Amino acid sequence: MNLRQIEILRALIRYNTTVAAAQALGLSQPAISNAIKVMEDQAGFSLFERHNNRLYPTSETRLLLEDVEAIFDLHERFESRIKDLRESRAGQLRVVATPPIGHGLLTRTIGRMQFLRPRVRTYFDIRRYEGVLLAIERHQAELGFLLGYTGHPGIASEELLAGEMVCVMHPDHPLAQHTVIEPADLRTHRLIALERGTKLGDGVRNAYEQCNEPFNFSCEVRYSNSACALAESNVGVAIVDPLTARSGHFNVAVVPFRPAIAVRAYAVWSDNRSLSRLGRYFMDQIRQSILNGTDFTKG
């Protein structure tokens, strides 16, 4: 039997007459009667006993009833799953990010999506810049988020927001009251440097070179989070991205740095795969978070 025939069988069991079953299914009474004949021929036994123009399921049909209901329960779950996917209420999403975006903007957006779409399962990972691009290339994640994206074959991107590097330090630090800090202001203070060879670390070194200032540091770290944690402990002054500085995770003073070092945040995804409905929904939530927040203000 096909699904339509099983639907007719179910209606006949429920309503006991061909007329009522036809009305419930929007079919003609002769179509229902013909369907009974075809189904009984296929089954090889009678499906109903007929008494006073009413139909009563045979013992064999009653045995089939449990399977009939199971089929329709499965069909209803299938239809519900389609609706959930259509409305981005279910499914799974894999995202990967570098720490500055991942530890602030992204975690808040994931939290909001989990509240709005509790049946969505999110897989979230923090990686270095190269690791984010590799995860997208290998389709290990649908969406990636990073700073300073400069283009990569096979990867599409969208610029989300732009800002400038800032100085962070203990609130009681002598430079905390400055309106702007330049490399010359840091000569007599301990500098916490971001790792050489990274986009942010090299950006700071280039700014020092632009000002003809020697780049002397007392501590070097890989991530802005580490730099902010050290600055909070009064180890020194760090020049970091504004997302990390203003994440709210650290009790530090934040002062604009000059010359300005531009920082841009991007979303990336595979160019040969269109974003899923859930991926597009997540991007909408990211954009909304940016509009509603102050994660990445200038200076």
Tab-separated table of C-alpha atoms in Angstrom:
chain	number	residue	atom	x	y	z
A	1	MET	CA	0.000	0.000	0.000
A	2	ASN	CA	1.134	3.513	-0.683
A	3	LEU	CA	0.782	6.401	1.786
A	4	ARG	CA	-2.459	7.631	0.200
A	5	GLN	CA	-4.042	4.190	0.528
A	6	ILE	CA	-2.930	3.941	4.157
A	7	GLU	CA	-4.495	7.369	4.748
A	8	ILE	CA	-7.789	6.082	3.304
A	9	LEU	CA	-7.580	2.941	5.437
A	10	ARG	CA	-7.053	5.040	8.539
A	11	ALA	CA	-10.048	7.262	7.722
A	12	LEU	CA	-12.278	4.244	7.138
A	13	ILE	CA	-11.292	2.734	10.487
A	14	ARG	CA	-11.964	6.083	12.164
A	15	TYR	CA	-15.332	6.944	10.502
A	16	ASN	CA	-16.794	3.503	9.617
A	17	THR	CA	-18.460	4.707	6.415
A	18	THR	CA	-17.213	5.480	2.931
A	19	VAL	CA	-19.228	8.710	2.875
A	20	ALA	CA	-17.677	10.098	6.062
A	21	ALA	CA	-14.183	9.005	5.033
A	22	ALA	CA	-14.649	10.657	1.630
A	23	GLN	CA	-15.747	13.925	3.250
A	24	ALA	CA	-12.775	13.888	5.650
A	25	LEU	CA	-10.278	13.338	2.838
A	26	GLY	CA	-11.934	15.530	0.225
A	27	LEU	CA	-12.569	12.601	-2.117
A	28	SER	CA	-15.662	11.161	-3.750
A	29	GLN	CA	-17.510	8.200	-2.231
A	30	PRO	CA	-16.922	6.049	-5.348
A	31	ALA	CA	-13.177	6.788	-5.110
A	32	ILE	CA	-13.145	5.482	-1.541
A	33	SER	CA	-15.109	2.368	-2.492
A	34	ASN	CA	-12.730	1.677	-5.364
A	35	ALA	CA	-9.739	2.194	-3.049
A	36	ILE	CA	-11.103	-0.462	-0.650
A	37	LYS	CA	-11.360	-2.974	-3.496
A	38	VAL	CA	-7.815	-2.245	-4.674
A	39	MET	CA	-6.381	-2.475	-1.147
A	40	GLU	CA	-8.137	-5.758	-0.424
A	41	ASP	CA	-6.860	-7.188	-3.726
A	42	GLN	CA	-3.323	-6.122	-2.787
A	43	ALA	CA	-3.592	-7.451	0.757
A	44	GLY	CA	-5.145	-10.760	-0.268
A	45	PHE	CA	-7.767	-10.670	2.486
A	46	SER	CA	-10.816	-8.636	3.522
A	47	LEU	CA	-10.093	-5.457	5.386
A	48	PHE	CA	-13.667	-4.705	6.530
A	49	GLU	CA	-16.888	-6.434	7.390
A	50	ARG	CA	-20.002	-4.662	6.159
A	51	HIS	CA	-23.143	-4.336	8.300
A	52	ASN	CA	-25.985	-1.873	7.633
A	53	ASN	CA	-23.873	0.338	5.360
A	54	ARG	CA	-21.168	0.588	7.973
A	55	LEU	CA	-17.643	-0.782	7.825
A	56	TYR	CA	-15.991	-2.637	10.685
A	57	PRO	CA	-12.322	-3.553	10.567
A	58	THR	CA	-11.542	-7.240	10.461
A	59	SER	CA	-9.243	-8.796	13.045
A	60	GLU	CA	-6.408	-8.586	10.487
A	61	THR	CA	-7.074	-4.876	9.953
A	62	ARG	CA	-7.070	-4.250	13.706
A	63	LEU	CA	-3.610	-5.815	13.814
A	64	LEU	CA	-2.519	-3.342	11.146
A	65	LEU	CA	-3.966	-0.360	13.029
A	66	GLU	CA	-0.948	0.033	15.339
A	67	ASP	CA	1.417	0.170	12.360
A	68	VAL	CA	-0.892	2.606	10.558
A	69	GLU	CA	-0.777	5.037	13.497
A	70	ALA	CA	3.002	4.643	13.768
A	71	ILE	CA	3.349	5.571	10.081
A	72	PHE	CA	1.297	8.731	10.575
A	73	ASP	CA	3.145	9.655	13.762
A	74	LEU	CA	6.384	9.413	11.789
A	75	HIS	CA	4.896	11.483	8.975
A	76	GLU	CA	3.776	14.183	11.404
A	77	ARG	CA	7.246	14.304	12.955
A	78	PHE	CA	8.697	14.575	9.451
A	79	GLU	CA	6.395	17.485	8.602
A	80	SER	CA	7.249	19.132	11.925
A	81	ARG	CA	10.969	18.755	11.204
A	82	ILE	CA	10.506	20.416	7.803
A	83	LYS	CA	8.708	23.325	9.476
A	84	ASP	CA	11.423	23.632	12.123
A	85	LEU	CA	14.135	23.704	9.476
A	86	ARG	CA	12.163	26.195	7.382
A	87	GLU	CA	11.866	28.510	10.393
A	88	SER	CA	15.440	27.786	11.613
A	89	ARG	CA	14.079	26.254	14.828
A	90	ALA	CA	16.032	22.999	14.610
A	91	GLY	CA	19.185	21.580	13.094
A	92	GLN	CA	22.843	22.081	13.814
A	93	LEU	CA	25.377	24.797	13.101
A	94	ARG	CA	29.172	24.671	13.285
A	95	VAL	CA	31.014	27.936	13.828
A	96	VAL	CA	34.661	28.729	14.477
A	97	ALA	CA	36.301	32.016	15.438
A	98	THR	CA	39.487	33.691	16.549
A	99	PRO	CA	39.485	34.653	20.257
A	100	PRO	CA	38.647	38.391	19.956
A	101	ILE	CA	35.309	37.683	18.250
A	102	GLY	CA	34.703	34.266	19.746
A	103	HIS	CA	35.026	35.287	23.395
A	104	GLY	CA	32.599	38.187	23.209
A	105	LEU	CA	30.319	38.939	20.289
A	106	LEU	CA	29.971	35.330	19.223
A	107	THR	CA	29.270	33.835	22.651
A	108	ARG	CA	26.532	36.380	23.278
A	109	THR	CA	24.986	35.694	19.872
A	110	ILE	CA	25.078	31.929	20.417
A	111	GLY	CA	23.409	32.448	23.780
A	112	ARG	CA	20.669	34.521	22.198
A	113	MET	CA	20.096	31.956	19.449
A	114	GLN	CA	19.903	29.116	21.984
A	115	PHE	CA	17.235	31.085	23.836
A	116	LEU	CA	15.226	31.789	20.680
A	117	ARG	CA	15.843	28.402	19.048
A	118	PRO	CA	16.383	25.894	21.899
A	119	ARG	CA	16.359	22.871	19.593
A	120	VAL	CA	19.312	24.124	17.555
A	121	ARG	CA	22.564	22.332	18.359
A	122	THR	CA	25.635	24.572	18.044
A	123	TYR	CA	29.231	23.386	17.661
A	124	PHE	CA	31.636	26.199	18.539
A	125	ASP	CA	35.431	26.271	18.471
A	126	ILE	CA	38.153	28.878	19.039
A	127	ARG	CA	41.179	28.745	16.738
A	128	ARG	CA	43.963	30.918	15.395
A	129	TYR	CA	43.475	32.864	12.156
A	130	GLU	CA	44.889	30.086	9.960
A	131	GLY	CA	42.827	27.479	11.802
A	132	VAL	CA	39.586	29.338	11.080
A	133	LEU	CA	40.330	29.439	7.346
A	134	LEU	CA	41.336	25.779	7.355
A	135	ALA	CA	38.093	24.757	9.091
A	136	ILE	CA	36.084	26.571	6.399
A	137	GLU	CA	38.179	25.127	3.564
A	138	ARG	CA	37.692	21.588	4.880
A	139	HIS	CA	34.001	22.165	5.601
A	140	GLN	CA	34.553	21.422	9.286
A	141	ALA	CA	32.540	24.565	10.051
A	142	GLU	CA	29.912	26.467	8.096
A	143	LEU	CA	30.785	29.932	9.412
A	144	GLY	CA	34.059	31.453	10.567
A	145	PHE	CA	34.717	34.780	12.282
A	146	LEU	CA	38.075	36.547	12.392
A	147	LEU	CA	39.893	39.867	12.374
A	148	GLY	CA	41.884	41.304	9.494
A	149	TYR	CA	40.745	38.988	6.712
A	150	THR	CA	42.603	39.781	3.477
A	151	GLY	CA	41.051	37.297	1.081
A	152	HIS	CA	41.558	33.605	0.389
A	153	PRO	CA	40.730	31.423	-2.656
A	154	GLY	CA	37.432	29.613	-2.334
A	155	ILE	CA	36.262	31.612	0.687
A	156	ALA	CA	33.505	34.237	0.652
A	157	SER	CA	33.368	36.972	3.270
A	158	GLU	CA	31.341	39.799	4.756
A	159	GLU	CA	32.798	42.687	6.713
A	160	LEU	CA	30.877	42.968	9.954
A	161	LEU	CA	32.412	45.986	11.665
A	162	ALA	CA	35.534	48.132	11.891
A	163	GLY	CA	37.468	49.780	14.710
A	164	GLU	CA	40.950	50.675	15.952
A	165	MET	CA	43.447	49.154	18.372
A	166	VAL	CA	43.444	50.567	21.902
A	167	CYS	CA	45.694	50.609	24.960
A	168	VAL	CA	44.613	48.740	28.081
A	169	MET	CA	46.096	49.033	31.567
A	170	HIS	CA	45.254	48.788	35.236
A	171	PRO	CA	42.756	51.525	36.206
A	172	ASP	CA	45.375	53.036	38.571
A	173	HIS	CA	48.117	53.140	35.926
A	174	PRO	CA	49.689	56.606	35.337
A	175	LEU	CA	48.554	56.552	31.687
A	176	ALA	CA	44.952	55.648	32.473
A	177	GLN	CA	43.851	59.300	32.468
A	178	HIS	CA	45.343	60.102	29.047
A	179	THR	CA	42.938	60.860	26.250
A	180	VAL	CA	45.310	59.333	23.668
A	181	ILE	CA	48.473	57.234	24.003
A	182	GLU	CA	51.304	57.196	21.462
A	183	PRO	CA	54.433	54.989	21.291
A	184	ALA	CA	56.535	57.776	22.834
A	185	ASP	CA	54.263	57.777	25.903
A	186	LEU	CA	55.106	54.128	26.519
A	187	ARG	CA	58.917	54.482	26.569
A	188	THR	CA	59.179	54.364	30.358
A	189	HIS	CA	56.414	51.825	30.911
A	190	ARG	CA	56.377	48.055	30.598
A	191	LEU	CA	54.803	46.983	27.313
A	192	ILE	CA	52.891	43.734	26.861
A	193	ALA	CA	53.343	42.829	23.186
A	194	LEU	CA	51.218	40.656	20.948
A	195	GLU	CA	53.117	37.890	19.208
A	196	ARG	CA	55.272	38.748	16.205
A	197	GLY	CA	53.956	37.239	12.996
A	198	THR	CA	50.304	37.761	13.886
A	199	LYS	CA	48.249	40.430	12.133
A	200	LEU	CA	47.638	42.411	15.326
A	201	GLY	CA	51.176	41.982	16.619
A	202	ASP	CA	52.718	43.106	13.344
A	203	GLY	CA	50.272	46.021	13.166
A	204	VAL	CA	51.568	47.371	16.490
A	205	ARG	CA	55.192	46.948	15.413
A	206	ASN	CA	54.478	48.804	12.177
A	207	ALA	CA	52.948	51.693	14.146
A	208	TYR	CA	56.121	51.944	16.249
A	209	GLU	CA	58.230	51.913	13.095
A	210	GLN	CA	56.056	54.634	11.606
A	211	CYS	CA	56.821	56.818	14.655
A	212	ASN	CA	60.550	55.917	14.618
A	213	GLU	CA	60.196	54.506	18.119
A	214	PRO	CA	62.108	51.420	19.279
A	215	PHE	CA	59.814	48.507	20.032
A	216	ASN	CA	60.808	47.326	23.494
A	217	PHE	CA	58.567	44.985	25.409
A	218	SER	CA	58.704	43.208	28.721
A	219	CYS	CA	56.273	40.403	27.885
A	220	GLU	CA	54.949	38.827	24.681
A	221	VAL	CA	51.711	36.888	24.392
A	222	ARG	CA	49.759	35.235	21.593
A	223	TYR	CA	46.255	36.477	22.333
A	224	SER	CA	44.681	39.789	23.315
A	225	ASN	CA	42.853	38.001	26.145
A	226	SER	CA	46.192	37.105	27.710
A	227	ALA	CA	47.439	40.672	27.241
A	228	CYS	CA	44.338	42.113	28.941
A	229	ALA	CA	44.639	39.669	31.847
A	230	LEU	CA	48.246	40.772	32.400
A	231	ALA	CA	47.298	44.450	32.119
A	232	GLU	CA	44.539	43.925	34.678
A	233	SER	CA	47.198	42.517	37.030
A	234	ASN	CA	49.276	45.689	36.501
A	235	VAL	CA	52.041	43.849	34.636
A	236	GLY	CA	52.151	46.594	32.024
A	237	VAL	CA	50.313	48.295	29.163
A	238	ALA	CA	49.003	46.324	26.187
A	239	ILE	CA	47.847	47.421	22.756
A	240	VAL	CA	44.966	45.153	21.767
A	241	ASP	CA	41.876	44.941	19.583
A	242	PRO	CA	38.819	46.845	20.849
A	243	LEU	CA	36.582	43.760	20.895
A	244	THR	CA	38.677	42.133	23.605
A	245	ALA	CA	39.328	45.396	25.449
A	246	ARG	CA	35.625	46.195	25.701
A	247	SER	CA	34.363	42.657	26.200
A	248	GLY	CA	33.590	43.334	29.871
A	249	HIS	CA	35.750	40.404	30.962
A	250	PHE	CA	38.549	42.615	32.323
A	251	ASN	CA	38.725	45.489	34.785
A	252	VAL	CA	41.044	47.705	32.740
A	253	ALA	CA	41.227	51.296	31.571
A	254	VAL	CA	40.851	51.637	27.800
A	255	VAL	CA	42.574	54.534	25.997
A	256	PRO	CA	42.769	55.211	22.230
A	257	PHE	CA	46.140	54.490	20.600
A	258	ARG	CA	47.763	56.616	17.901
A	259	PRO	CA	48.753	56.252	15.135
A	260	ALA	CA	45.496	54.473	14.474
A	261	ILE	CA	45.718	50.765	13.669
A	262	ALA	CA	42.581	49.735	11.821
A	263	VAL	CA	40.956	46.446	12.779
A	264	ARG	CA	38.098	44.881	10.833
A	265	ALA	CA	35.998	41.876	11.756
A	266	TYR	CA	34.724	39.472	9.098
A	267	ALA	CA	32.470	36.493	8.697
A	268	VAL	CA	33.721	33.872	6.238
A	269	TRP	CA	32.226	30.772	4.632
A	270	SER	CA	32.933	28.402	1.765
A	271	ASP	CA	32.383	30.013	-1.614
A	272	ASN	CA	31.217	26.744	-3.187
A	273	ARG	CA	28.527	26.090	-0.587
A	274	SER	CA	25.574	28.364	-0.027
A	275	LEU	CA	24.777	29.106	3.607
A	276	SER	CA	22.052	26.986	5.153
A	277	ARG	CA	18.876	28.633	6.416
A	278	LEU	CA	20.273	28.260	9.917
A	279	GLY	CA	23.563	29.841	8.843
A	280	ARG	CA	21.716	32.801	7.361
A	281	TYR	CA	19.629	33.097	10.516
A	282	PHE	CA	22.790	33.135	12.652
A	283	MET	CA	24.283	35.867	10.456
A	284	ASP	CA	21.126	37.927	10.979
A	285	GLN	CA	21.553	37.483	14.735
A	286	ILE	CA	25.199	38.593	14.506
A	287	ARG	CA	24.198	41.724	12.614
A	288	GLN	CA	21.495	42.432	15.200
A	289	SER	CA	24.003	42.002	18.030
A	290	ILE	CA	26.292	44.529	16.357
A	291	LEU	CA	23.474	47.025	15.879
A	292	ASN	CA	22.410	46.683	19.512
A	293	GLY	CA	25.859	46.592	21.077
A	294	THR	CA	29.038	48.614	21.465
A	295	ASP	CA	31.512	45.784	21.055
A	296	PHE	CA	33.693	47.508	18.506
A	297	THR	CA	33.633	51.271	18.877
A	298	LYS	CA	36.544	53.332	17.642
A	299	GLY	CA	39.412	54.620	19.725
